XYZ file of C-alpha atoms in Angstrom:
345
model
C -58.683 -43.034 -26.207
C -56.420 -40.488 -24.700
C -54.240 -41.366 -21.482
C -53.275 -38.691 -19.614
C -49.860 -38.466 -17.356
C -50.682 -38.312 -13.694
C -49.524 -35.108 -12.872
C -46.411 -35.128 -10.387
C -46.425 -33.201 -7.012
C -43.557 -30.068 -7.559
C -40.525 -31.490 -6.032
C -39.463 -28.868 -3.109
C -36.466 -26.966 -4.108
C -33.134 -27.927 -2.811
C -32.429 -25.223 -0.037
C -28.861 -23.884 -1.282
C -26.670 -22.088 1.085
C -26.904 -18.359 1.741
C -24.415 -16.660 -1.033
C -21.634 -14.975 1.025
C -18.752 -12.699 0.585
C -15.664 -14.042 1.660
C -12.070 -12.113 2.671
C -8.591 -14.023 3.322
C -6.473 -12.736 4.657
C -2.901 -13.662 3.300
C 0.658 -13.510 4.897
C 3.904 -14.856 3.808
C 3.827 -17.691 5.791
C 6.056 -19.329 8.698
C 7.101 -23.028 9.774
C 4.779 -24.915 11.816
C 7.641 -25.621 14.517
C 10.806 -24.274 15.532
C 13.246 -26.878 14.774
C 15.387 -28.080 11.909
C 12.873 -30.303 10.230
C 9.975 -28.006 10.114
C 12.028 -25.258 9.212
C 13.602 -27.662 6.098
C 9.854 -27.879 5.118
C 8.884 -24.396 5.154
C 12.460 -23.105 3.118
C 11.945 -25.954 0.382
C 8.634 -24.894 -0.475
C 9.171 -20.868 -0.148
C 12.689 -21.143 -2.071
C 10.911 -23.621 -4.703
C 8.391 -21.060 -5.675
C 10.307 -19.454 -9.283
C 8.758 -16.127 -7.567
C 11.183 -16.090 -5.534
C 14.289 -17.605 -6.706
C 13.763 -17.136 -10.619
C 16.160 -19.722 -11.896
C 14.656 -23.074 -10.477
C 17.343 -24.851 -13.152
C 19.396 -27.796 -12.585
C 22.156 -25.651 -10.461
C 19.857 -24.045 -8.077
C 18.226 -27.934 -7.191
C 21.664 -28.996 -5.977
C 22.550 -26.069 -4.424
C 19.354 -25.594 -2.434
C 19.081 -29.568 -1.696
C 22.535 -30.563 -0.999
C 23.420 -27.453 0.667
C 21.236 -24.888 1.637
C 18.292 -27.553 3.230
C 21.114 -29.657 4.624
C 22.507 -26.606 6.538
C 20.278 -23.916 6.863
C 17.169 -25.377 8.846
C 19.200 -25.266 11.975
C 20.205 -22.106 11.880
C 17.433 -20.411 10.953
C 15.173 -22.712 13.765
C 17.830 -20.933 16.099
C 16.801 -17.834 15.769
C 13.135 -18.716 15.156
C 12.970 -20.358 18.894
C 14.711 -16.650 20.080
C 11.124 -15.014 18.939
C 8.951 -17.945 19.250
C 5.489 -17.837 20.762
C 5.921 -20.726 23.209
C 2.346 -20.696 24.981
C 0.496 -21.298 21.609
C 3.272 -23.173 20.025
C 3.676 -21.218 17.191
C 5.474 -18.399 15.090
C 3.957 -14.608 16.440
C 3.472 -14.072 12.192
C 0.716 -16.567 12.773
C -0.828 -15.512 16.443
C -0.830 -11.937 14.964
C -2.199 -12.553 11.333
C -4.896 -14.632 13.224
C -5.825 -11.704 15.140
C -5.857 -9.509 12.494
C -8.543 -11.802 10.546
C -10.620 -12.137 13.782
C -10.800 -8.420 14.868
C -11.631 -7.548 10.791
C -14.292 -10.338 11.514
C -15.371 -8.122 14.655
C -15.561 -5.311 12.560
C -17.731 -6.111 9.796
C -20.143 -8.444 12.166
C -23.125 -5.654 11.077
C -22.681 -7.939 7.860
C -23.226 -11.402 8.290
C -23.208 -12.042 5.014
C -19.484 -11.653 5.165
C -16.623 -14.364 6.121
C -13.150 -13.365 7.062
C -10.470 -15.937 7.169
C -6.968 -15.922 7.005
C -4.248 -18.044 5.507
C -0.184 -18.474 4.584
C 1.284 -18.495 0.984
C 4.037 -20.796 2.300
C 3.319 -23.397 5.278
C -0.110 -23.326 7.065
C -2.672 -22.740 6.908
C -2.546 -22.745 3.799
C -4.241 -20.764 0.462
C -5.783 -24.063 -0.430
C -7.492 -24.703 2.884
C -8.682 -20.979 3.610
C -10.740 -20.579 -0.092
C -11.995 -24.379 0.781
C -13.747 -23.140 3.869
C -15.062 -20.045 2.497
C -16.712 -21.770 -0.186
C -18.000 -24.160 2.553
C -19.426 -21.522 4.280
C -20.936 -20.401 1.091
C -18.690 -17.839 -0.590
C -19.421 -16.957 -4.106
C -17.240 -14.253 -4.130
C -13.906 -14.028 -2.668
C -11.580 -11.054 -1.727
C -8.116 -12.289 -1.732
C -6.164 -9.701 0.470
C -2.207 -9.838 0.137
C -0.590 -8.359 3.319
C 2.198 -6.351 1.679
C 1.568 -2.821 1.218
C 4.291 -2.507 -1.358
C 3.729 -4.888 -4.555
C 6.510 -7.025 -5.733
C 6.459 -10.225 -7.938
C 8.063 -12.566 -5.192
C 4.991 -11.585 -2.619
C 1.997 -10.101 -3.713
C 2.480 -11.839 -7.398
C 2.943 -15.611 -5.728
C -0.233 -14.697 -4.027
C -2.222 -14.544 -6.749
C -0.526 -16.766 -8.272
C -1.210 -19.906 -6.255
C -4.671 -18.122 -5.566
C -5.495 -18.857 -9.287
C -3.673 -22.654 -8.817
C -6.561 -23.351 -6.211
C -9.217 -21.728 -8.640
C -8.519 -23.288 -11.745
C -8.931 -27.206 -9.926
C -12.659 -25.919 -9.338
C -15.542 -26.269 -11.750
C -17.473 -23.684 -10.047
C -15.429 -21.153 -9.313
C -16.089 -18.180 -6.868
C -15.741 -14.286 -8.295
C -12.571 -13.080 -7.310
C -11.090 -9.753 -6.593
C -7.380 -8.912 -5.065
C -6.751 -5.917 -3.121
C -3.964 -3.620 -5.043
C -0.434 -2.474 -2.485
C -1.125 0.464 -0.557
C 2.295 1.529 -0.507
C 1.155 5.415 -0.015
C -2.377 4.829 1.094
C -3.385 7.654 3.356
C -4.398 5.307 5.951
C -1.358 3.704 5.713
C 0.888 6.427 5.705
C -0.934 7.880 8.707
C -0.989 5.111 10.950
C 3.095 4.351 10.257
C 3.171 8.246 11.726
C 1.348 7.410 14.729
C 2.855 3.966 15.499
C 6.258 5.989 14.907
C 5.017 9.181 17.178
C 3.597 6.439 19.710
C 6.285 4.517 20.323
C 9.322 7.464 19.984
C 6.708 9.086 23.008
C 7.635 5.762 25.120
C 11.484 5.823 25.034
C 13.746 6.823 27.478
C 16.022 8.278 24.816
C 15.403 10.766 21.485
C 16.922 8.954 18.315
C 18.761 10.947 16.372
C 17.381 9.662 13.530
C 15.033 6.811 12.307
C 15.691 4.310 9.537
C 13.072 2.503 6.950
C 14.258 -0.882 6.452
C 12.201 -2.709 4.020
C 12.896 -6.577 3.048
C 15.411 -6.669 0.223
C 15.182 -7.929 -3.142
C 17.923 -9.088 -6.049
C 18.724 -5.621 -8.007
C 18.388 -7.702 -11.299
C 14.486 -8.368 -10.277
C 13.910 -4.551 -10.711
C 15.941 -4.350 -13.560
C 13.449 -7.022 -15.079
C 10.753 -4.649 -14.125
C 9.580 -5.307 -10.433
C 7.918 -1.833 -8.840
C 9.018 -2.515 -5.386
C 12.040 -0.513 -5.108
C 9.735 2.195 -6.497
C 6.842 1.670 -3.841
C 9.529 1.232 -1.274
C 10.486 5.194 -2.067
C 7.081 6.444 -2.448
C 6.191 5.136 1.058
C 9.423 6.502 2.505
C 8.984 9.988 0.807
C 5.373 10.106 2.025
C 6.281 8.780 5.250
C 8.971 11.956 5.643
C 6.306 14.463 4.092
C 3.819 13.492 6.935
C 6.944 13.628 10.121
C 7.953 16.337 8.599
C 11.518 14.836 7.837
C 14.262 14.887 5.118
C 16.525 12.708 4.360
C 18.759 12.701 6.845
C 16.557 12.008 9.470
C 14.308 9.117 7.721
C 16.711 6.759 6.103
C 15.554 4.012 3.371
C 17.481 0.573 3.944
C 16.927 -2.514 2.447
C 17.499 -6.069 4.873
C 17.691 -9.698 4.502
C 19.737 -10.397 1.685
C 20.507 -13.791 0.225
C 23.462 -15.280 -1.914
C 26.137 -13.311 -3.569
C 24.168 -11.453 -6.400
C 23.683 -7.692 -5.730
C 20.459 -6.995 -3.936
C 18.647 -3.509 -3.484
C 20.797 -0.529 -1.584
C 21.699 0.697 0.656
C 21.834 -2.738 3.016
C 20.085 -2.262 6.504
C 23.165 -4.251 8.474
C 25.918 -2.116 6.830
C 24.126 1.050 7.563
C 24.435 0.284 11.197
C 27.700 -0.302 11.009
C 28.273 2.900 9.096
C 25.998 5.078 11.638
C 28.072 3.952 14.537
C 31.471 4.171 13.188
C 29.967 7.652 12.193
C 29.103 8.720 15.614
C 25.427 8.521 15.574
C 24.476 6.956 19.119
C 20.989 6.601 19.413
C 19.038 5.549 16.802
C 14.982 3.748 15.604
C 14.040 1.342 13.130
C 10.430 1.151 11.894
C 9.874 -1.579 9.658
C 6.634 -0.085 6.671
C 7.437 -3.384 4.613
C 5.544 -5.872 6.865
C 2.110 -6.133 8.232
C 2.841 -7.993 11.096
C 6.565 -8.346 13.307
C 7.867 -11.911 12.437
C 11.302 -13.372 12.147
C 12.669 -10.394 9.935
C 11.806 -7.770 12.519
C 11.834 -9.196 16.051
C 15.062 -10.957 15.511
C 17.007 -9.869 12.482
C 16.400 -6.256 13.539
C 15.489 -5.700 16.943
C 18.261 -8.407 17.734
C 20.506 -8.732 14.930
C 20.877 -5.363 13.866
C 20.878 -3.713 17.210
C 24.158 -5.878 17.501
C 25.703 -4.630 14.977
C 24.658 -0.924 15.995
C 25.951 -1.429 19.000
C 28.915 -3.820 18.564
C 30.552 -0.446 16.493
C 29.497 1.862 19.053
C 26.193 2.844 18.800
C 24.669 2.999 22.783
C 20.983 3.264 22.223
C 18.659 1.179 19.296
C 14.603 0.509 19.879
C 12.685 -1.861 17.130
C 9.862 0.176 16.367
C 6.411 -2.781 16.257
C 4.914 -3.402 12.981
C 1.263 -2.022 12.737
C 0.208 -5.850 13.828
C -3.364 -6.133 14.853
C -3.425 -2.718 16.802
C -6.515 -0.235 16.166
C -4.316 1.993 13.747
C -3.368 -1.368 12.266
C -6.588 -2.714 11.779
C -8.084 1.046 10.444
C -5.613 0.380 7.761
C -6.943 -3.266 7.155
C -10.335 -2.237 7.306
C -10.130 0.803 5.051
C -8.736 -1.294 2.453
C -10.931 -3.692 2.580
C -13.967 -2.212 2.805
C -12.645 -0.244 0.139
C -12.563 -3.323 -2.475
C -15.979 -4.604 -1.513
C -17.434 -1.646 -2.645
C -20.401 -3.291 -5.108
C -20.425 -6.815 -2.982
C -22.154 -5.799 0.517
């Protein structure tokens, strides 16, 4: 006799969440106060990272533990309280990168299949956190977007890199994709011009001339093969082509140098001191280099710098804003973006 299996009622199937594209938005990254001790714990982990200080040896632990983290931290919180952002409690990198994430959010709301978020390479929020939540959310596919339009090893390269870190912990990992530098995108290169034209329109003196300064890097990183020197010139060149400049009108200076080995050239604080002892009086500094003004622009050149300018006889110096979260800003952001979801949404 034949028994027959009762036949089981179809289980429903497990509702999964809606698949979802997801964008971060990354930035360098900035200490989550301004004193010495959360300084110390922003500067160990950026000047940890072998991205950025490429000999991590024996030497470099003693030097950057028993001197530079003993010292430094108060110093730098110094001048990170001068540009601080006192009603949120927080460094403006972070109120304007979190602006930036929430007006791209604005922008693609026609697509609510599609998450923005934003996070820090060094400090918080961090990498780690950000791809959490968009998988949360129910991102399969994630658009990692590095915030420097020029590539170099020591930014866009330790993006990735602790992108991947994050990635390989997971068994089921979401697609990725990484925007490449727009170093001479035409949206880029345009809206520089008008934030340039913009602002020039607002002072109460003509400069004589304006000068590029982009964030400096050790010379003997380029000679290993870094492109950023490269993509610093291309954006400069293009930059002059489009304000119809030479030269000697659009100057390319490289800031924020560190130790005693040679770094890129010419150095943004000498060339002050040069243009004033020269005669030149009245003078701009745009910053292409950074996405958003933080502590390299509001206070080492719209304070430090303007110092020196003016300390050797220079009269008139304006800090031209970063692109930040304004509309030519964020047309830039978008472009590029919506660019490298091409295929996704």
């Amino acid at each position: 006799m034949t028994t027959l299996a009762p036949i089981e009622t179809p289980k429903p199937a497990v509702q999964s969440n809606p698949k979802r594209v997801g964008v971060l938005l990354v930035n360098l990254g900035t200490p989550d106060t301004a004193d010495a001790p959360g300084v110390r714990v922003y500067l160990k982990e950026f000047l940890s990272d072998a991205r950025v200080i490429e000999d991590q040896g024996l030497i470099w632990k003693l030097v950057l533990n028993g001197i530079i983290l003993r010292s430094r931290p108060r110093t730098k919180a110094l001048d990170y309280r001068k540009i601080w952002n006192n009603e949120k409690n927080e460094s403006p990198l972070k109120t304007i990168t979190r602006s930036q994430a929430d007006k791209l959010a604005a922008a693609l709301s026609d697509r609510d299949h599609v998450v923005v978020d934003w996070a820090m390479r060094y400090g918080n929020p961090s990498i780690r956190s950000g791809i959490d939540a968009l998988i949360a959310k129910g991102c399969d596919r994630i658009l990692a977007v590095p915030l420097y339009p020029q590539y170099s090893a020591s930014t866009s390269a330790t993006v990735c890199d602790e992108v991947f870190r994050v990635l390989a912990r997971l068994r089921n990992q979401p697609t990725l994709r990484v925007t490449p530098p727009y170093y001479e995108d035409e949206a880029y290169i345009e809206a520089l011009a008008v934030s340039i034209e913009t602002h020039l329109a607002t002072l109460p003196f003509k400069p004589e001339l304006i000068v590029a300064s982009f964030h400096g890097m050790p010379k003997s990183y380029v000679d290993k093969g870094d492109p950023y020197q490269s993509h610093c010139i291309a954006t400069t060149d293009a930059l002059r082509r489009r304000l119809g400049m030479d030269g000697t009108k659009l100057l390319l200076t490289f800031q924020s140098r560190f130790g005693n080995d040679e770094w890129l050239q010419p150095y943004t604080d000498k060339t002050m001191e040069r243009l004033a002892k020269e005669g030149v009086r009245r003078i701009a500094v745009v910053t292409p280099g950074f996405a958003a003004d933080c502590l390299e622009t509001l206070e080492e050149i719209a304070q430090e710098n303007a110092e020196i300018f003016k300390h050797n006889g220079g009269e008139q110096f304006s800090a031209i804003p970063c692109l930040n979260d304004s509309d030519p800003g964020m047309d830039v952001i978008r472009t590029l973006v919506l660019r490298e979801l091409q295929g996704w949404i």
